[in-house]
Coordinates of C-alpha atoms (C1' of nucleotides) in Angstrom, one line a residue:
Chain A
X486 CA -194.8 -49.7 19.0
X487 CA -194.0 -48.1 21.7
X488 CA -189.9 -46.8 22.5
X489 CA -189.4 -47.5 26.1
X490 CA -186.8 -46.4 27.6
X491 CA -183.9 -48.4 28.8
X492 CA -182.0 -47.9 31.7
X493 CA -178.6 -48.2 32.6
X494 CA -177.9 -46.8 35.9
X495 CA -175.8 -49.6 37.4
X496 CA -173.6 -48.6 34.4
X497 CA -173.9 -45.0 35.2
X498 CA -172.1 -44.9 38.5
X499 CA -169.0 -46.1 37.0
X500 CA -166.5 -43.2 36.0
X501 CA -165.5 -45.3 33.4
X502 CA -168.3 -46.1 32.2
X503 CA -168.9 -41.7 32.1
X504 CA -165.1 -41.9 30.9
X505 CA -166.1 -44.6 27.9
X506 CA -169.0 -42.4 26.1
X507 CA -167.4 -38.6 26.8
X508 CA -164.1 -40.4 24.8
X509 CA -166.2 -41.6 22.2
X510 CA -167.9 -38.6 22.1
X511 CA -164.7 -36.2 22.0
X512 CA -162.9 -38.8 20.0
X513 CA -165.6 -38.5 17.0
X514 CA -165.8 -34.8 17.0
X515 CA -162.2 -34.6 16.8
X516 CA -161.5 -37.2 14.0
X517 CA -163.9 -35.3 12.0
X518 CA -162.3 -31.8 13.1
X519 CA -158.9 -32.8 12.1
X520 CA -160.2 -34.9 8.7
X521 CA -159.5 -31.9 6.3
X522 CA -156.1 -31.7 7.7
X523 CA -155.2 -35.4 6.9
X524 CA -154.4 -35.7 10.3
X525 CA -156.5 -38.0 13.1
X526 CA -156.4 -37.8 17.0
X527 CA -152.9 -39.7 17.1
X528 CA -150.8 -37.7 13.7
X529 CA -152.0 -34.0 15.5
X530 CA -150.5 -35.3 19.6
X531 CA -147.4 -36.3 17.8
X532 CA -146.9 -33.1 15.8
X533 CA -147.6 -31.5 18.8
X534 CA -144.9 -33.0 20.8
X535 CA -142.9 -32.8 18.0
X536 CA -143.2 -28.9 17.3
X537 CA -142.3 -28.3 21.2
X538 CA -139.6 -30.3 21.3
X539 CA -137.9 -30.5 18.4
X540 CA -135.0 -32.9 17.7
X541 CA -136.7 -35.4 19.7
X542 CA -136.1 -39.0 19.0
X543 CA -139.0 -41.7 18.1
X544 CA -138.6 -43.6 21.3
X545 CA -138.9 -40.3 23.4
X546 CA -142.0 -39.3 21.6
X547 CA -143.8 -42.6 21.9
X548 CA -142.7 -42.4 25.7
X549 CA -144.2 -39.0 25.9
X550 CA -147.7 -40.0 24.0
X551 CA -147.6 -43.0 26.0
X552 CA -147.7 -45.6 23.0
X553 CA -145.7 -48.4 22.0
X554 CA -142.9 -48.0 19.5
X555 CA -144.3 -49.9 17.1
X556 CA -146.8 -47.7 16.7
X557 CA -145.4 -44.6 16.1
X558 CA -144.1 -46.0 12.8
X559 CA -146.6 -46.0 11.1
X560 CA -147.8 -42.1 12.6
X561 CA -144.1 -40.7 11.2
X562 CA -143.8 -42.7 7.9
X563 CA -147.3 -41.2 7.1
X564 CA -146.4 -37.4 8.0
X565 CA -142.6 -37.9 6.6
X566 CA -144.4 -39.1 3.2
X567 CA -146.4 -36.0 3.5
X568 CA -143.6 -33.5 3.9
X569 CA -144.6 -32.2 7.5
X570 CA -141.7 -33.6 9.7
X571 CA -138.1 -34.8 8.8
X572 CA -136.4 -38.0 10.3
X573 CA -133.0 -36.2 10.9
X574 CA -129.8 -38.5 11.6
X575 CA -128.3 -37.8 14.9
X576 CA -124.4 -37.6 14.6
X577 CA -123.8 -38.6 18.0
X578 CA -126.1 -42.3 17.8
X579 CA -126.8 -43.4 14.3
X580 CA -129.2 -45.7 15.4
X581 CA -131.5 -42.3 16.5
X582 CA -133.7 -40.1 14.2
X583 CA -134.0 -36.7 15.5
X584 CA -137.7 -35.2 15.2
X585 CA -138.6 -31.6 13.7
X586 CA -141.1 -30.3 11.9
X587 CA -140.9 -28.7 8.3
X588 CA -142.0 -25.8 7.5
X589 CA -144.9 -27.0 6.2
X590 CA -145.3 -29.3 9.1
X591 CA -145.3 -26.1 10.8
X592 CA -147.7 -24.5 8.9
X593 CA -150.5 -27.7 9.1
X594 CA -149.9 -27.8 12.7
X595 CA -150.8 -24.4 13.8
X596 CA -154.2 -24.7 11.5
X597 CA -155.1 -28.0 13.1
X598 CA -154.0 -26.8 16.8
X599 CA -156.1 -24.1 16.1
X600 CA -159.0 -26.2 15.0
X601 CA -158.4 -28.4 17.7
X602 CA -158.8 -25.7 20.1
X603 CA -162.2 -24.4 18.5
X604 CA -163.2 -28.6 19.1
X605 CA -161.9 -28.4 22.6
X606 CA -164.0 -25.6 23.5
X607 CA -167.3 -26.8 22.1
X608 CA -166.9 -30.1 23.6
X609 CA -166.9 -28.4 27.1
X610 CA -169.1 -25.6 26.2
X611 CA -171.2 -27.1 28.9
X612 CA -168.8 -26.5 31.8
X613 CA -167.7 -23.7 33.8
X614 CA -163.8 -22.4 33.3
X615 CA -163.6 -24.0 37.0
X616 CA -165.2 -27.3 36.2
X617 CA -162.9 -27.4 33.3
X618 CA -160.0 -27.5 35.0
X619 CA -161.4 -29.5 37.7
X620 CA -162.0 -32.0 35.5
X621 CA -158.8 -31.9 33.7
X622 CA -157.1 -32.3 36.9
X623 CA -158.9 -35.5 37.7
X624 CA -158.5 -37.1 34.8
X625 CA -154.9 -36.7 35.2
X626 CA -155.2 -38.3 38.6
X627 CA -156.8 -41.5 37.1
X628 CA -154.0 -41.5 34.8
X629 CA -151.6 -42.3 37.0
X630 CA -153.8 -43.8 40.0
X631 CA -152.5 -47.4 38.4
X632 CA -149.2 -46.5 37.5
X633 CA -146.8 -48.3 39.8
X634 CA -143.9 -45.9 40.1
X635 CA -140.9 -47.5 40.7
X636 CA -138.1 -45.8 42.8
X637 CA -135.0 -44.4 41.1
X638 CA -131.7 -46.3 42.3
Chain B
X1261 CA -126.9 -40.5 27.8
X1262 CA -129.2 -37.8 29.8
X1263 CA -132.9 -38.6 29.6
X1264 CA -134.1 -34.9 28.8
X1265 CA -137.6 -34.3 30.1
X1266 CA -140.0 -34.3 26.8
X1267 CA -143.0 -31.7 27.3
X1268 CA -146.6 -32.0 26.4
X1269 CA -147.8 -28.6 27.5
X1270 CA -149.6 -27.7 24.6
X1271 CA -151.8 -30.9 24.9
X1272 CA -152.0 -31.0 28.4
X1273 CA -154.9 -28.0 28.4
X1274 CA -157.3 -30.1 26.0
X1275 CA -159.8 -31.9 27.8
X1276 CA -159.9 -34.2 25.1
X1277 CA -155.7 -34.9 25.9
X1278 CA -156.6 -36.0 29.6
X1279 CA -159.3 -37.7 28.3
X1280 CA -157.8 -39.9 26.2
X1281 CA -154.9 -40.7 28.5
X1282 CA -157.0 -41.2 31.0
X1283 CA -159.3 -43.6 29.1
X1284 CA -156.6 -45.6 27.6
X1285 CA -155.4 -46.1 31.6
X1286 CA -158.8 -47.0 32.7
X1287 CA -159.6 -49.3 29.6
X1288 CA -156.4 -51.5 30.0
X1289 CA -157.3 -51.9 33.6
X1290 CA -161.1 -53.1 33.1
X1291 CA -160.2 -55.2 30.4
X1292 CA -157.2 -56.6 32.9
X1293 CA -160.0 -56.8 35.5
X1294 CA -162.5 -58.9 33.5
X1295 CA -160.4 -61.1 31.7
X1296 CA -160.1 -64.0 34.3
X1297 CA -163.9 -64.1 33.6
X1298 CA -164.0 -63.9 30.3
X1299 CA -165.3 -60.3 29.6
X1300 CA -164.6 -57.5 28.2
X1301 CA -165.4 -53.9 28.5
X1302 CA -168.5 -54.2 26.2
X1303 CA -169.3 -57.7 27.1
X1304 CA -169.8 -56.8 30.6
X1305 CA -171.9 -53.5 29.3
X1306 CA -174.3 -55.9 27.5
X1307 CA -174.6 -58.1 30.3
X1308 CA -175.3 -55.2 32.8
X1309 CA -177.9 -53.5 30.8
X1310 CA -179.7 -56.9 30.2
X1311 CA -179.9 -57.9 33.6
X1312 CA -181.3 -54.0 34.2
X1313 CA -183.8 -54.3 31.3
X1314 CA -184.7 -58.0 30.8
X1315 CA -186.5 -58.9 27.5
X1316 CA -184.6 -55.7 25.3
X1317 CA -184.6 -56.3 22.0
X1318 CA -181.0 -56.1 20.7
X1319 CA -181.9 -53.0 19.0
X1320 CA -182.6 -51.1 21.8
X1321 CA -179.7 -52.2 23.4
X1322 CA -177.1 -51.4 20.7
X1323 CA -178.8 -48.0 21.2
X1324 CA -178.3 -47.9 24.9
X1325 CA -174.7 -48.8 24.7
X1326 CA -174.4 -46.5 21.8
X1327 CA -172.8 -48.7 19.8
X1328 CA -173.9 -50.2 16.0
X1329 CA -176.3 -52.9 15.7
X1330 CA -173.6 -55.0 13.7
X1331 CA -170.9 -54.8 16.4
X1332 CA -173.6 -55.9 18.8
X1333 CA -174.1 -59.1 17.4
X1334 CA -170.8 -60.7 18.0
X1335 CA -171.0 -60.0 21.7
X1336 CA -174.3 -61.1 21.4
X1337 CA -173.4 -64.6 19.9
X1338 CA -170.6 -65.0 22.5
X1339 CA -172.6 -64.6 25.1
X1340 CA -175.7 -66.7 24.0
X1341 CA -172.9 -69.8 22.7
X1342 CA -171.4 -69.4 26.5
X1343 CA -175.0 -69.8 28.0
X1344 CA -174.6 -66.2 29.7
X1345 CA -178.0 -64.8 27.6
X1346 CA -180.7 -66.5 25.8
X1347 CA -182.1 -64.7 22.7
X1348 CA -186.3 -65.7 23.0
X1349 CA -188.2 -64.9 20.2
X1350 CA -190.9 -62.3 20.7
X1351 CA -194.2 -63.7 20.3
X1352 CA -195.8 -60.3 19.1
X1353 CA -192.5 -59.3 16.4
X1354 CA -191.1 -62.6 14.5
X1355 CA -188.4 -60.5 13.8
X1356 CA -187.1 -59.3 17.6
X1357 CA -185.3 -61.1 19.9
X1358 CA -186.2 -60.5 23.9
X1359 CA -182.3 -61.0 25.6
X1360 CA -182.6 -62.1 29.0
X1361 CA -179.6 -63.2 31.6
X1362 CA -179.3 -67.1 32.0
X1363 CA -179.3 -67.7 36.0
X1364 CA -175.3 -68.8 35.0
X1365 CA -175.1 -65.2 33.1
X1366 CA -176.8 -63.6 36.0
X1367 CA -174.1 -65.0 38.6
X1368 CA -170.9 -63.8 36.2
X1369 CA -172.7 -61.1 35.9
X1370 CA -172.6 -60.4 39.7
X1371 CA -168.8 -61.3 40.0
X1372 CA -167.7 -59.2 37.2
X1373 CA -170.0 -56.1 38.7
X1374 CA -168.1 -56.4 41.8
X1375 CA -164.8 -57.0 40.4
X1376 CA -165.6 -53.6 37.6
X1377 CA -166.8 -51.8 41.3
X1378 CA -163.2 -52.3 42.8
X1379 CA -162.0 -51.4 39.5
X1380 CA -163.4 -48.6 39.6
X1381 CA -162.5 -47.4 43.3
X1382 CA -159.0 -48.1 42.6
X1383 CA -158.7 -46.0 39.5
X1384 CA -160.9 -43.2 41.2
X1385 CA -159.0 -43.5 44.3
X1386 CA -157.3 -40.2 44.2
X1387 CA -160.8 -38.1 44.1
X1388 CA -163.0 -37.6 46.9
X1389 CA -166.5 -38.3 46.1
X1390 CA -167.4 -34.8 45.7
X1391 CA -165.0 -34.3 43.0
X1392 CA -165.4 -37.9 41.4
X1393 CA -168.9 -37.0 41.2
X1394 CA -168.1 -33.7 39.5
X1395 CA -166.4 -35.6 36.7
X1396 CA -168.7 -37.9 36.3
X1397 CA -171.3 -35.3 35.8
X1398 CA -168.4 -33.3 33.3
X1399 CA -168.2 -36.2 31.5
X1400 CA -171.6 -36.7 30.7
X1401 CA -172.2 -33.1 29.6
X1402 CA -168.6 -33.1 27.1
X1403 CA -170.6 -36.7 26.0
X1404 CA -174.0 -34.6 25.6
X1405 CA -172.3 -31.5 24.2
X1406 CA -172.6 -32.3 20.0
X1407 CA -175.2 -34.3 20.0
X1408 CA -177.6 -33.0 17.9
X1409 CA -181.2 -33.1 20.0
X1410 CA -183.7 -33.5 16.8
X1411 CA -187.2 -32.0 17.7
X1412 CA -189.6 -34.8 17.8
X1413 CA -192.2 -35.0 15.2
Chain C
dC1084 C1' -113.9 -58.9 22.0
dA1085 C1' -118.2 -61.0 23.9
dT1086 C1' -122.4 -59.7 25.9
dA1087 C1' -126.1 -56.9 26.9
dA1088 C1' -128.9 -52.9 26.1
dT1089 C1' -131.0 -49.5 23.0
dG1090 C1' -133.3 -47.3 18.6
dG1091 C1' -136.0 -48.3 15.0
dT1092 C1' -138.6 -51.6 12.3
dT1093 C1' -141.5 -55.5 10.7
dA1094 C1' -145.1 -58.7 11.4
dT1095 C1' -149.0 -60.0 13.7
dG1096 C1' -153.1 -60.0 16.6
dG1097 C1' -156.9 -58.2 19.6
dA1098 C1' -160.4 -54.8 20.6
dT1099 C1' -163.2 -51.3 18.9
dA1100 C1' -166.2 -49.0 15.7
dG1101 C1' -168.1 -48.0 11.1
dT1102 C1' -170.4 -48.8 6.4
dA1103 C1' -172.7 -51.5 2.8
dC1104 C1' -175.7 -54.9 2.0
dC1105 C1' -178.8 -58.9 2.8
dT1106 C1' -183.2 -61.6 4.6
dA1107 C1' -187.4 -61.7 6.8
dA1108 C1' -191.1 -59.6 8.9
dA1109 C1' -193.9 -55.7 9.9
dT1110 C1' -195.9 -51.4 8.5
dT1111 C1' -197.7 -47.9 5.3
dC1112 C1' -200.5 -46.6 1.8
dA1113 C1' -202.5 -46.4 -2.7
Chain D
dT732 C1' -205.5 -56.5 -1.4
dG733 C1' -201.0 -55.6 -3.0
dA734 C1' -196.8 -52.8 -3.7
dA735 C1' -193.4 -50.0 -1.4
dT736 C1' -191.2 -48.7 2.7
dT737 C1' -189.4 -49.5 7.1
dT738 C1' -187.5 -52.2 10.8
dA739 C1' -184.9 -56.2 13.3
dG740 C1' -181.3 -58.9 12.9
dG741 C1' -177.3 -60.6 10.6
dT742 C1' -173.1 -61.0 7.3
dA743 C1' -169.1 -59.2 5.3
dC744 C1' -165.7 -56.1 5.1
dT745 C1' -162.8 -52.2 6.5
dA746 C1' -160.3 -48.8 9.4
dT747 C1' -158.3 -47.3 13.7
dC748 C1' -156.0 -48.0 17.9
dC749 C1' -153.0 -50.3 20.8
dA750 C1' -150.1 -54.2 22.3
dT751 C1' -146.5 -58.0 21.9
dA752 C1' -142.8 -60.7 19.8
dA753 C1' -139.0 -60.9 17.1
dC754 C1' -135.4 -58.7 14.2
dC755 C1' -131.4 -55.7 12.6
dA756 C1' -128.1 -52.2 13.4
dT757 C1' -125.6 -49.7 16.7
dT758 C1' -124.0 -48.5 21.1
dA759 C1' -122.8 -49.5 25.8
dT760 C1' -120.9 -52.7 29.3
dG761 C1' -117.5 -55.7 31.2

DNA sequence: CATAATGGTTATGGATAGTACCTAAATTCA
DNA sequence: TGAATTTAGGTACTATCCATAACCATTATG
């Protein structure tokens, strides 16, 4: 039995079609990066966020990772279990929970960010520092080509 | 209450941060785009790399879309029970199916290719075609970049 | 003080992706 | 030929990711 080959080139001139299988791709390879950790694409952005700006509230950081509240629950209840961020009360609006890391949350963050960074580079070992940044900067601008911003008031 | 300005800097230079921003952007948007005909994003990826490779055994197309055989098999039936694909037997293999378009599968098909193609020019809209070119070819080398190429035997 | 808006939570569902396991059929090989 | 293995397709189940609706407590608005 022969393998032929199948084709998908009407497929392939779609960016997010490209867009689809590099995500996949990256989103595997990370995952598996930040396994040992405990941590998975979502836990590591939002310890991140957390670690450079701390005392942020929930609502903030879901706005910043661009999620849904709801969420982000489930993210923080896991690392709060697991000692690596605090749910402070914010004396000024005790509704709020102010953000920070522990020190261990700390400590986890700066091995993953570093592992993540060892990740980042082997996924785009295959590009120039140029096309890097290239491409970095036009994903950004398919980020927001469908974001209707609405006028301040 | 002053909405401070929360920072993602230290994401912001991982490819695999625009990536997944951007991804999530573009996803919502196709999905938004084929919904009216009853598609989805891997739905419409079956039905294009049918109608490229009529009689592909479902095998090989699980493979082309990179996806596992078992998650294949409900677009599959949703298809087939909608009368967009038949699933013929193969004479020569009792145990292969041969997936062809319907001539109703092969007009959706066309509507939702044109639809995905404005899709697609509206969330790429921001790049000249030199540059959304350049990402598209990134893309496919971060996709490429772990895959373990196993000599053949 | 009544109403609306906000912060966090719960519950739920859809879309995606993976593994384990099953059957039928084809292939390999002793 | 006949047993063991592999392959094609399918079933069942699970995990992750992301979204919405509805809820409670608190704060802001009028």
């Amino acid at each position: 039995m022969e393998k032929q080959v199948i084709s998908d080139t009407s497929l392939r001139c779609f960016a997010g079609y490209a867009l689809k299988r590099a995500f996949n791709s990256v989103q595997a390879d990370v995952n598996a990066t930040l396994a040992p950790l405990g941590l998975r694409m979502l836990s590591f952005s939002a310890l991140a966020v957390i670690a450079e700006n701390p005392g942020l509230r929930q609502s903030q950081l879901a706005g910043a990772l661009s999620i849904e509240r709801p969420n982000l629950v489930i993210v923080l209840d896991d690392l709060e279990q697991r000692g690596l961020i605090v749910r402070d009360r914010v004396p000024s609006d005790r509704r709020a929970y102010a953000l920070r890391l522990t020190d261990d949350g700390g400590r986890v963050y700066q091995l993953a960010a570093s592992a993540v960074q060892a990740h980042d580079a082997r996924m785009t070992s295959g590009l120039s520092k140029v096309e890097r940044l290239a491409m970095i900067d036009a994903l950004r601008r398919i980020e927001t080509a469908n974001t209707k911003e609405q006028p301040d008031g």
